[in-house]
Amino acid sequence: MHRENRTGVTFDAASSCVKCGTCQAVCPVFGARAVESSGARGKMALIEAVSQTLIQETGHYREYLETCLLCGACDEACPSNVPTLDIMLRAREKMASGVGMKTGKSLILNHLLGAAKTFNLAVRTGRTLQGLMFRRVPASSGLRRRFPLPLIAGDRTVPKLARHFFTDRFHGLVMKGDGPRVGIFAGCMTNYFYPEMGEGMIGLVAATGASVAVPGKQVCCGMPALTGGARGTVRDLAVQNLGVFEKYELDCIVTGCATCGGNLKDNYGPLLKEAGIPEDRIDGFVSKILDINEFLFQAGPAVQVHGEKVQGAQALKVTYHHPCHLGRLQEVRDEPIALIESMAGVQLVPMEEADRCCGMGGSFSIEHYDISKEVNDRKVKNIVASGAQAVVTSCPACILHIRDGLIRNGHGEIEVLHVTDLISARLGNQRSTFKVQGLRFNGVKQVIGKAGST
Amino acid sequence: MELKGLGSKTREKIRRIVGSDNCSDRPEDLYLYAFDAMNRRFLPEMVAHPADASQISSILKLANADGFPVVPRGAGTGLTGGSLPVAGGLILTTSRLNRIIGIDRENMTAWVESGVINGDLQAEVEKQSLFFPPDPSSAKFSTLGGNAAENAGGSRAVKYGVTRDYVMALEVVMPTGEIIHTGSAAMKSVTGYDLTRLLVGSEGTLGVITRLLLKLIPKPQAVGSMLTSFPEVRQACMAVTNIMTSRIVPSTLEFMDRSAIDCVKDYLDLEIPSEAAALLLIEVDGPPGVVEDQVAILENVCREAGAILFQTASTPEERESLWKARRSISPAIMKIRPLKINEDVAVPRMKIPDLIQGVEEIAGKRDVRIVNFGHAGDGNVHVNLLIDPEDKDEVARAHTALEDLFKLTVSLGGSLTGEHGIGIAKAPFMYLEVDKDTMDVMRRIKRALDPNNILNPHKTFDYEPDIADREIRAPDA
């Protein structure tokens, strides 16, 4: 992907699209719908027409602009290097500031998400109520809806909100090691739905000998607001996160969420600059962001699962799904593959279209679940065809959506794991190599001290 | 009959035929179907996505009764404006005719609906060790119906021919609404006029193709890829001639001139000698042992012609890195100028050196940057004029250069278009190649089949110079 300096991308850049149609071959939404409004070329045509004041930003323009997973496949495939992804974001921003967002969405993105305490409270309330609203589905830990809810489709399986949120449990945690000082950026999905994944991540980072810190007052990275056009909200969140992480004097900041990582690496620079933060402080934050795969790959043998490589029936057969925001946005493709391939007892089997979007796209899957499902079905078909017992990926959002798709298609027996889940589980079987200062795999015991402003 | 705009009653009838979910006249949707890959804009009055031939038939009968133009559209990836609604009216897409009806492995044929993407069919038949050779560079996103309507070519044409050579039979809705069936499933059939050949390449002016019976061949077992360069264009052309007379027919024989090489140099994984003035990308296919032998023979042929580089690929990754030279041209030339006019003139193979030399002279005389690459094996060269649309003087010079190019091509016994079609892009120059009486026969055929001129009017020989006035432009700021 050609992601060199795109901060200057404007809405008008849409006119540089020559309408060749290459993007349609890779667009997951076009694959499901095959109408011009679903592909990048069509969207560029509409954005161009708006910028030339030929059409208004109302009515179907809004709907069409929202019918995009922001997976970036078009951006990567474009022979004319049109920065479609950035143009889309700019267009959504312009639309949000002009004709405005839908009321509910605006409330969440402009007010709730920006106010960490209120947002946390809202999610907590959700956790209390979820028993009433969802019924358990067999063969999975996910939930299916019991009563009609405005946001979530009736046939959709969503995971339970965790009993204890990640940041509640590890708020301000600092573990001293001999290695670099590593901060953990959890992200909302890990925090509210998959805290055990975050916990595994702490264990793995600690296993490399690094010091680990979980800055307590970290907030949402802001991606849902950015894709919804609420740039102001994201700017505020970026400033908050910068302030929280700065206090820990970290060598690097690691996240296990592809989307958060992509946002922190790509968008925080320009956003913090807009907020008037000096260059050196911005650089001190943004340049330290690493995806957990990059970190573990660099860490090397400490987190390797040793032993004999086996094939066939003895091996755990896994396949890998490249999250769009990790593979395409961050160009982190080889690291997770190398980590999985190096593991004893695990056989990586290829999957067709491994880097095609799973159909999640954040709020897209809520607003357009019908399309989201169709895109997901194609992913499920490819997973099943690979013959894998588990699909490994590196983004909690993909995990949620792929699990939903597998269950919906009657393949709940196929496990969906984060790379760190897989490594942690395999290392857990080899406790001798996975012993860090008395750290238990299923619960961090070694809390040496708390630091930061908490 | 005078064609009119779509009245509200007519619109209602169209809604009733295709269902209101499958048509629209909202401004957003009209802008979505105002363009194709020629990248000019003409606003239709309505867009419809019919489900089958019978709905298309009803629409065309209505068009004749109520008097409005109908423009068939596959994926809208044509480069000459074939699917632009230059006279307004209805855009009729084949996006819902997207089923591969059946692949007959024993008879090596496939029935498809016209909206199926070429690349999807290729992938499907290759699973059964079959092969659909027509492979335009838009294969992954263009439809088979569109490929047939434009008689698309591609880089495999040198060995396997073009789309027309693989269409055995068609289901077509005529401009007057009758659903007809041309050709036969039998390999040999000479019953009646060859309407299949008339319709293939008719650019959507004589009928709407709804189904195609396509010929398949066995999938070649192995492919050998080579990249070679020469210090002089003349030597590369000599190599092309010697290859073609060496009793080996390459499946790909692509050419790039110095300006194209200069463009892509930075993109490549391999070092191209600085004195390289021409580059050939060659592929042979067949049984593995044969491919190996042929690669060895072609290396000799190229070296004898003066090759200064000869690189082969043995893995798919290496093959990809050789193809990168060809595939990088488009993004690379976008960095020089924002717009390219991509022409696809074709000359008898032996005339390529004269064509390239002539183009260089035109580029110098008209002061326009021109990059040449293309299908050397079949004489089809992509002459790309690079322009900045903001620079009005450069645009004007490019248009003069274009006219020079077409005159040069015809003087060499060549053709204005090898694979993109005439559309509106080349219509003003068609007279250079087709004499008056021949053009008149085409007009008579059109009039006989489409008496009210409702299907894709003002294309090819029916060109009207003032259609440019209908083009959508940005309002002055």
GROMACS .gro file of C-alpha atoms in nm, chain B residues 90-462:
model
  373
  544LEU     CA    1  -3.231   0.428  -2.001
  545ILE     CA    2  -2.917   0.250  -1.885
  546LEU     CA    3  -2.986  -0.122  -1.886
  547THR     CA    4  -2.734  -0.323  -1.687
  548THR     CA    5  -2.669  -0.697  -1.696
  549SER     CA    6  -2.555  -0.704  -1.332
  550ARG     CA    7  -2.832  -0.947  -1.233
  551LEU     CA    8  -2.763  -1.185  -1.521
  552ASN     CA    9  -2.472  -1.328  -1.329
  553ARG     CA   10  -2.507  -1.704  -1.333
  554ILE     CA   11  -2.270  -1.957  -1.483
  555ILE     CA   12  -2.547  -2.181  -1.611
  556GLY     CA   13  -2.338  -2.489  -1.672
  557ILE     CA   14  -1.990  -2.610  -1.762
  558ASP     CA   15  -1.989  -2.912  -1.994
  559ARG     CA   16  -1.657  -3.080  -1.927
  560GLU     CA   17  -1.691  -3.345  -2.198
  561ASN     CA   18  -1.793  -3.111  -2.477
  562MET     CA   19  -1.567  -2.837  -2.337
  563THR     CA   20  -1.826  -2.559  -2.345
  564ALA     CA   21  -1.992  -2.333  -2.094
  565TRP     CA   22  -2.328  -2.158  -2.097
  566VAL     CA   23  -2.316  -1.832  -1.908
  567GLU     CA   24  -2.538  -1.532  -1.853
  568SER     CA   25  -2.392  -1.216  -1.997
  569GLY     CA   26  -2.326  -1.043  -1.663
  570VAL     CA   27  -2.078  -1.308  -1.543
  571ILE     CA   28  -1.732  -1.164  -1.478
  572ASN     CA   29  -1.473  -1.309  -1.718
  573GLY     CA   30  -1.226  -1.387  -1.437
  574ASP     CA   31  -1.491  -1.573  -1.239
  575LEU     CA   32  -1.554  -1.804  -1.535
  576GLN     CA   33  -1.181  -1.854  -1.588
  577ALA     CA   34  -1.135  -1.955  -1.224
  578GLU     CA   35  -1.434  -2.189  -1.235
  579VAL     CA   36  -1.335  -2.374  -1.554
  580GLU     CA   37  -0.971  -2.403  -1.445
  581LYS     CA   38  -1.089  -2.604  -1.145
  582GLN     CA   39  -1.190  -2.864  -1.405
  583SER     CA   40  -0.859  -2.836  -1.594
  584LEU     CA   41  -1.029  -2.634  -1.867
  585PHE     CA   42  -0.927  -2.298  -2.003
  586PHE     CA   43  -1.107  -1.988  -2.132
  587PRO     CA   44  -0.834  -1.801  -2.321
  588PRO     CA   45  -0.978  -1.449  -2.384
  589ASP     CA   46  -0.809  -1.246  -2.113
  590PRO     CA   47  -0.841  -0.869  -2.153
  591SER     CA   48  -0.655  -0.680  -1.881
  592SER     CA   49  -0.996  -0.599  -1.732
  593ALA     CA   50  -1.076  -0.974  -1.702
  594LYS     CA   51  -1.121  -0.959  -1.327
  595PHE     CA   52  -1.390  -0.692  -1.345
  596SER     CA   53  -1.541  -0.693  -1.693
  597THR     CA   54  -1.837  -0.904  -1.799
  598LEU     CA   55  -1.843  -1.173  -2.066
  599GLY     CA   56  -2.138  -1.000  -2.232
  600GLY     CA   57  -1.934  -0.680  -2.251
  601ASN     CA   58  -1.627  -0.870  -2.374
  602ALA     CA   59  -1.838  -1.020  -2.653
  603ALA     CA   60  -2.008  -0.692  -2.741
  604GLU     CA   61  -1.667  -0.524  -2.775
  605ASN     CA   62  -1.491  -0.836  -2.906
  606ALA     CA   63  -1.222  -0.794  -2.640
  607GLY     CA   64  -0.870  -0.919  -2.697
  608GLY     CA   65  -0.590  -0.931  -2.443
  609SER     CA   66  -0.238  -1.062  -2.423
  610ARG     CA   67  -0.316  -1.426  -2.503
  611ALA     CA   68  -0.461  -1.337  -2.843
  612VAL     CA   69  -0.133  -1.404  -3.024
  613LYS     CA   70  -0.176  -1.778  -2.969
  614TYR     CA   71  -0.541  -1.823  -2.883
  615GLY     CA   72  -0.728  -1.550  -3.067
  616VAL     CA   73  -0.988  -1.306  -2.933
  617THR     CA   74  -1.334  -1.330  -2.776
  618ARG     CA   75  -1.506  -1.389  -3.112
  619ASP     CA   76  -1.311  -1.712  -3.154
  620TYR     CA   77  -1.471  -1.857  -2.840
  621VAL     CA   78  -1.835  -1.759  -2.884
  622MET     CA   79  -2.034  -2.049  -3.030
  623ALA     CA   80  -2.390  -1.937  -2.971
  624LEU     CA   81  -2.585  -1.646  -2.827
  625GLU     CA   82  -2.919  -1.558  -2.682
  626VAL     CA   83  -2.987  -1.199  -2.779
  627VAL     CA   84  -3.273  -0.957  -2.732
  628MET     CA   85  -3.309  -0.764  -3.055
  629PRO     CA   86  -3.362  -0.386  -3.055
  630THR     CA   87  -3.726  -0.451  -3.140
  631GLY     CA   88  -3.770  -0.692  -2.849
  632GLU     CA   89  -3.756  -1.040  -3.009
  633ILE     CA   90  -3.547  -1.295  -2.823
  634ILE     CA   91  -3.331  -1.476  -3.080
  635HIS     CA   92  -3.085  -1.764  -3.068
  636THR     CA   93  -2.779  -1.762  -3.291
  637GLY     CA   94  -2.515  -2.026  -3.358
  638SER     CA   95  -2.510  -2.384  -3.238
  639ALA     CA   96  -2.365  -2.610  -2.971
  640ALA     CA   97  -2.216  -2.820  -3.251
  641MET     CA   98  -1.851  -2.750  -3.325
  642LYS     CA   99  -1.934  -2.724  -3.694
  643SER     CA  100  -2.245  -2.539  -3.803
  644VAL     CA  101  -2.302  -2.341  -4.122
  645THR     CA  102  -2.677  -2.311  -4.105
  646GLY     CA  103  -2.779  -1.965  -4.219
  647TYR     CA  104  -2.605  -1.632  -4.176
  648ASP     CA  105  -2.343  -1.616  -3.903
  649LEU     CA  106  -2.537  -1.381  -3.679
  650THR     CA  107  -2.311  -1.470  -3.386
  651ARG     CA  108  -2.019  -1.303  -3.561
  652LEU     CA  109  -2.233  -1.006  -3.657
  653LEU     CA  110  -2.336  -0.948  -3.297
  654VAL     CA  111  -1.996  -1.008  -3.141
  655GLY     CA  112  -1.820  -0.672  -3.169
  656SER     CA  113  -2.140  -0.481  -3.250
  657GLU     CA  114  -2.083  -0.266  -2.939
  658GLY     CA  115  -2.436  -0.297  -2.807
  659THR     CA  116  -2.591  -0.137  -3.115
  660LEU     CA  117  -2.761  -0.444  -3.265
  661GLY     CA  118  -2.890  -0.635  -2.964
  662VAL     CA  119  -2.856  -0.706  -2.594
  663ILE     CA  120  -2.665  -1.027  -2.534
  664THR     CA  121  -2.825  -1.221  -2.247
  665ARG     CA  122  -2.661  -1.565  -2.273
  666LEU     CA  123  -2.345  -1.700  -2.435
  667LEU     CA  124  -2.226  -2.049  -2.519
  668LEU     CA  125  -1.849  -2.033  -2.491
  669LYS     CA  126  -1.587  -2.268  -2.627
  670LEU     CA  127  -1.330  -2.397  -2.378
  671ILE     CA  128  -0.998  -2.572  -2.437
  672PRO     CA  129  -0.781  -2.795  -2.216
  673LYS     CA  130  -0.581  -2.597  -1.963
  674PRO     CA  131  -0.210  -2.588  -2.055
  675GLN     CA  132  -0.011  -2.791  -1.806
  676ALA     CA  133   0.284  -2.557  -1.773
  677VAL     CA  134   0.386  -2.201  -1.852
  678GLY     CA  135   0.735  -2.070  -1.922
  679SER     CA  136   0.792  -1.695  -1.877
  680MET     CA  137   1.078  -1.488  -2.013
  681LEU     CA  138   1.176  -1.123  -2.003
  682THR     CA  139   1.427  -0.997  -2.252
  683SER     CA  140   1.556  -0.657  -2.359
  684PHE     CA  141   1.726  -0.511  -2.664
  685PRO     CA  142   1.931  -0.196  -2.729
  686GLU     CA  143   1.723  -0.120  -3.041
  687VAL     CA  144   1.353  -0.145  -3.123
  688ARG     CA  145   1.449  -0.292  -3.460
  689GLN     CA  146   1.622  -0.584  -3.287
  690ALA     CA  147   1.320  -0.652  -3.067
  691CYS     CA  148   1.102  -0.657  -3.377
  692MET     CA  149   1.343  -0.892  -3.547
  693ALA     CA  150   1.321  -1.117  -3.244
  694VAL     CA  151   0.941  -1.109  -3.269
  695THR     CA  152   0.956  -1.213  -3.634
  696ASN     CA  153   1.211  -1.484  -3.567
  697ILE     CA  154   1.005  -1.617  -3.277
  698MET     CA  155   0.693  -1.635  -3.490
  699THR     CA  156   0.879  -1.819  -3.766
  700SER     CA  157   1.057  -2.055  -3.527
  701ARG     CA  158   0.752  -2.285  -3.530
  702ILE     CA  159   0.677  -2.187  -3.171
  703VAL     CA  160   0.364  -1.984  -3.104
  704PRO     CA  161   0.406  -1.798  -2.776
  705SER     CA  162   0.097  -1.757  -2.559
  706THR     CA  163   0.212  -1.404  -2.473
  707LEU     CA  164   0.443  -1.172  -2.661
  708GLU     CA  165   0.429  -0.828  -2.503
  709PHE     CA  166   0.632  -0.527  -2.605
  710MET     CA  167   0.746  -0.216  -2.415
  711ASP     CA  168   0.937   0.074  -2.568
  712ARG     CA  169   1.205   0.287  -2.402
  713SER     CA  170   0.960   0.541  -2.263
  714ALA     CA  171   0.760   0.260  -2.101
  715ILE     CA  172   1.077   0.102  -1.960
  716ASP     CA  173   1.183   0.439  -1.816
  717CYS     CA  174   0.845   0.465  -1.644
  718VAL     CA  175   0.853   0.129  -1.470
  719LYS     CA  176   1.224   0.095  -1.389
  720ASP     CA  177   1.180   0.202  -1.029
  721TYR     CA  178   0.902  -0.047  -0.972
  722LEU     CA  179   1.093  -0.358  -1.069
  723ASP     CA  180   1.276  -0.618  -0.867
  724LEU     CA  181   1.524  -0.679  -1.148
  725GLU     CA  182   1.785  -0.461  -1.311
  726ILE     CA  183   1.709  -0.354  -1.668
  727PRO     CA  184   2.024  -0.258  -1.864
  728SER     CA  185   2.038   0.120  -1.911
  729GLU     CA  186   2.083   0.088  -2.287
  730ALA     CA  187   1.760  -0.114  -2.323
  731ALA     CA  188   1.535   0.049  -2.584
  732ALA     CA  189   1.281  -0.231  -2.601
  733LEU     CA  190   1.161  -0.506  -2.377
  734LEU     CA  191   0.974  -0.825  -2.460
  735LEU     CA  192   0.773  -1.031  -2.214
  736ILE     CA  193   0.729  -1.376  -2.362
  737GLU     CA  194   0.538  -1.680  -2.245
  738VAL     CA  195   0.497  -2.027  -2.388
  739ASP     CA  196   0.263  -2.291  -2.255
  740GLY     CA  197   0.212  -2.664  -2.299
  741PRO     CA  198   0.342  -2.991  -2.152
  742PRO     CA  199   0.629  -2.924  -1.905
  743GLY     CA  200   0.911  -3.084  -2.111
  744VAL     CA  201   0.803  -2.905  -2.426
  745VAL     CA  202   0.785  -2.571  -2.246
  746GLU     CA  203   1.140  -2.619  -2.120
  747ASP     CA  204   1.268  -2.693  -2.471
  748GLN     CA  205   1.082  -2.397  -2.617
  749VAL     CA  206   1.226  -2.158  -2.359
  750ALA     CA  207   1.577  -2.276  -2.456
  751ILE     CA  208   1.503  -2.225  -2.827
  752LEU     CA  209   1.358  -1.879  -2.766
  753GLU     CA  210   1.662  -1.779  -2.562
  754ASN     CA  211   1.877  -1.856  -2.867
  755VAL     CA  212   1.643  -1.668  -3.097
  756CYS     CA  213   1.648  -1.360  -2.874
  757ARG     CA  214   2.024  -1.367  -2.818
  758GLU     CA  215   2.083  -1.397  -3.193
  759ALA     CA  216   1.863  -1.092  -3.245
  760GLY     CA  217   2.081  -0.900  -2.999
  761ALA     CA  218   1.920  -0.947  -2.658
  762ILE     CA  219   2.120  -0.793  -2.373
  763LEU     CA  220   1.905  -0.946  -2.100
  764PHE     CA  221   1.726  -1.277  -2.085
  765GLN     CA  222   1.554  -1.364  -1.761
  766THR     CA  223   1.334  -1.669  -1.706
  767ALA     CA  224   1.096  -1.754  -1.424
  768SER     CA  225   1.054  -2.095  -1.270
  769THR     CA  226   0.824  -2.019  -0.976
  770PRO     CA  227   0.492  -1.833  -0.966
  771GLU     CA  228   0.664  -1.559  -0.762
  772GLU     CA  229   0.936  -1.518  -1.025
  773ARG     CA  230   0.672  -1.514  -1.296
  774GLU     CA  231   0.490  -1.239  -1.108
  775SER     CA  232   0.810  -1.035  -1.083
  776LEU     CA  233   0.855  -1.052  -1.461
  777TRP     CA  234   0.493  -0.953  -1.519
  778LYS     CA  235   0.544  -0.663  -1.284
  779ALA     CA  236   0.723  -0.486  -1.567
  780ARG     CA  237   0.404  -0.495  -1.771
  781ARG     CA  238   0.158  -0.441  -1.487
  782SER     CA  239   0.341  -0.141  -1.341
  783ILE     CA  240   0.305   0.069  -1.653
  784SER     CA  241  -0.034   0.216  -1.566
  785PRO     CA  242   0.049   0.334  -1.213
  786ALA     CA  243   0.391   0.450  -1.331
  787ILE     CA  244   0.265   0.671  -1.611
  788MET     CA  245   0.004   0.826  -1.383
  789LYS     CA  246   0.298   0.984  -1.202
  790ILE     CA  247   0.408   1.163  -1.518
  791ARG     CA  248   0.070   1.306  -1.618
  792PRO     CA  249  -0.268   1.266  -1.451
  793LEU     CA  250  -0.444   1.146  -1.764
  794LYS     CA  251  -0.360   0.906  -2.042
  795ILE     CA  252  -0.535   0.861  -2.371
  796ASN     CA  253  -0.493   0.488  -2.424
  797GLU     CA  254  -0.513   0.396  -2.791
  798ASP     CA  255  -0.505   0.039  -2.917
  799VAL     CA  256  -0.413   0.063  -3.283
  800ALA     CA  257  -0.320  -0.260  -3.460
  801VAL     CA  258  -0.088  -0.306  -3.756
  802PRO     CA  259   0.039  -0.611  -3.944
  803ARG     CA  260   0.307  -0.753  -3.716
  804MET     CA  261   0.596  -0.662  -3.946
  805LYS     CA  262   0.493  -0.296  -3.943
  806ILE     CA  263   0.554  -0.248  -3.570
  807PRO     CA  264   0.898  -0.085  -3.618
  808ASP     CA  265   0.747   0.164  -3.868
  809LEU     CA  266   0.464   0.235  -3.625
  810ILE     CA  267   0.695   0.293  -3.328
  811GLN     CA  268   0.925   0.516  -3.536
  812GLY     CA  269   0.628   0.710  -3.671
  813VAL     CA  270   0.487   0.758  -3.321
  814GLU     CA  271   0.821   0.893  -3.200
  815GLU     CA  272   0.812   1.147  -3.481
  816ILE     CA  273   0.456   1.246  -3.391
  817ALA     CA  274   0.551   1.284  -3.025
  818GLY     CA  275   0.836   1.516  -3.123
  819LYS     CA  276   0.636   1.716  -3.377
  820ARG     CA  277   0.335   1.767  -3.149
  821ASP     CA  278   0.534   1.792  -2.828
  822VAL     CA  279   0.333   1.524  -2.647
  823ARG     CA  280   0.473   1.258  -2.415
  824ILE     CA  281   0.388   0.917  -2.565
  825VAL     CA  282   0.446   0.575  -2.409
  826ASN     CA  283   0.412   0.260  -2.620
  827PHE     CA  284   0.355  -0.092  -2.501
  828GLY     CA  285   0.130  -0.376  -2.601
  829HIS     CA  286   0.078  -0.699  -2.778
  830ALA     CA  287   0.372  -0.730  -3.021
  831GLY     CA  288   0.272  -1.083  -3.115
  832ASP     CA  289  -0.047  -0.968  -3.285
  833GLY     CA  290   0.061  -0.617  -3.386
  834ASN     CA  291  -0.174  -0.449  -3.138
  835VAL     CA  292   0.014  -0.162  -2.976
  836HIS     CA  293  -0.110   0.055  -2.691
  837VAL     CA  294  -0.005   0.406  -2.778
  838ASN     CA  295  -0.055   0.617  -2.464
  839LEU     CA  296  -0.067   0.992  -2.490
  840LEU     CA  297   0.004   1.142  -2.149
  841ILE     CA  298  -0.171   1.466  -2.080
  842ASP     CA  299  -0.264   1.707  -1.807
  843PRO     CA  300  -0.633   1.788  -1.860
  844GLU     CA  301  -0.577   2.129  -1.701
  845ASP     CA  302  -0.326   2.218  -1.971
  846LYS     CA  303  -0.561   2.314  -2.255
  847ASP     CA  304  -0.279   2.360  -2.502
  848GLU     CA  305  -0.140   2.013  -2.429
  849VAL     CA  306  -0.488   1.864  -2.467
  850ALA     CA  307  -0.524   2.027  -2.807
  851ARG     CA  308  -0.178   1.909  -2.918
  852ALA     CA  309  -0.264   1.555  -2.805
  853HIS     CA  310  -0.578   1.554  -3.015
  854THR     CA  311  -0.382   1.658  -3.320
  855ALA     CA  312  -0.128   1.385  -3.240
  856LEU     CA  313  -0.413   1.136  -3.218
  857GLU     CA  314  -0.529   1.220  -3.567
  858ASP     CA  315  -0.170   1.184  -3.690
  859LEU     CA  316  -0.152   0.844  -3.521
  860PHE     CA  317  -0.469   0.713  -3.685
  861LYS     CA  318  -0.357   0.834  -4.028
  862LEU     CA  319  -0.020   0.668  -3.977
  863THR     CA  320  -0.183   0.343  -3.867
  864VAL     CA  321  -0.414   0.329  -4.166
  865SER     CA  322  -0.126   0.411  -4.401
  866LEU     CA  323   0.055   0.106  -4.261
  867GLY     CA  324  -0.244  -0.114  -4.346
  868GLY     CA  325  -0.355  -0.121  -3.984
  869SER     CA  326  -0.672  -0.078  -3.785
  870LEU     CA  327  -0.790   0.203  -3.556
  871THR     CA  328  -0.877  -0.036  -3.280
  872GLY     CA  329  -0.755  -0.384  -3.205
  873GLU     CA  330  -0.962  -0.452  -2.899
  874HIS     CA  331  -1.130  -0.150  -2.738
  875GLY     CA  332  -1.391  -0.080  -3.003
  876ILE     CA  333  -1.494   0.245  -3.171
  877GLY     CA  334  -1.761   0.374  -2.929
  878ILE     CA  335  -1.750   0.751  -2.934
  879ALA     CA  336  -1.375   0.776  -2.882
  880LYS     CA  337  -1.271   0.675  -3.231
  881ALA     CA  338  -1.593   0.743  -3.417
  882PRO     CA  339  -1.472   1.069  -3.575
  883PHE     CA  340  -1.184   0.879  -3.737
  884MET     CA  341  -1.366   0.570  -3.856
  885TYR     CA  342  -1.386   0.711  -4.209
  886LEU     CA  343  -1.006   0.682  -4.235
  887GLU     CA  344  -1.026   0.303  -4.228
  888VAL     CA  345  -1.373   0.217  -4.362
  889ASP     CA  346  -1.474   0.338  -4.706
  890LYS     CA  347  -1.807   0.506  -4.771
  891ASP     CA  348  -1.986   0.211  -4.930
  892THR     CA  349  -1.876  -0.028  -4.655
  893MET     CA  350  -1.989   0.217  -4.390
  894ASP     CA  351  -2.321   0.243  -4.572
  895VAL     CA  352  -2.372  -0.134  -4.550
  896MET     CA  353  -2.321  -0.109  -4.173
  897ARG     CA  354  -2.582   0.170  -4.158
  898ARG     CA  355  -2.829  -0.039  -4.358
  899ILE     CA  356  -2.787  -0.335  -4.122
  900LYS     CA  357  -2.843  -0.110  -3.822
  901ARG     CA  358  -3.154   0.044  -3.980
  902ALA     CA  359  -3.296  -0.296  -4.068
  903LEU     CA  360  -3.255  -0.435  -3.718
  904ASP     CA  361  -3.325  -0.118  -3.519
  905PRO     CA  362  -3.563   0.091  -3.730
  906ASN     CA  363  -3.630   0.342  -3.453
  907ASN     CA  364  -3.262   0.372  -3.359
  908ILE     CA  365  -3.332   0.315  -2.991
  909LEU     CA  366  -3.041   0.085  -2.905
  910ASN     CA  367  -2.718   0.261  -2.807
  911PRO     CA  368  -2.762   0.546  -3.057
  912HIS     CA  369  -2.483   0.780  -3.169
  913LYS     CA  370  -2.206   0.522  -3.145
  914THR     CA  371  -1.953   0.412  -3.410
  915PHE     CA  372  -2.070   0.521  -3.760
  916ASP     CA  373  -2.374   0.697  -3.613
   0.00000   0.00000   0.00000
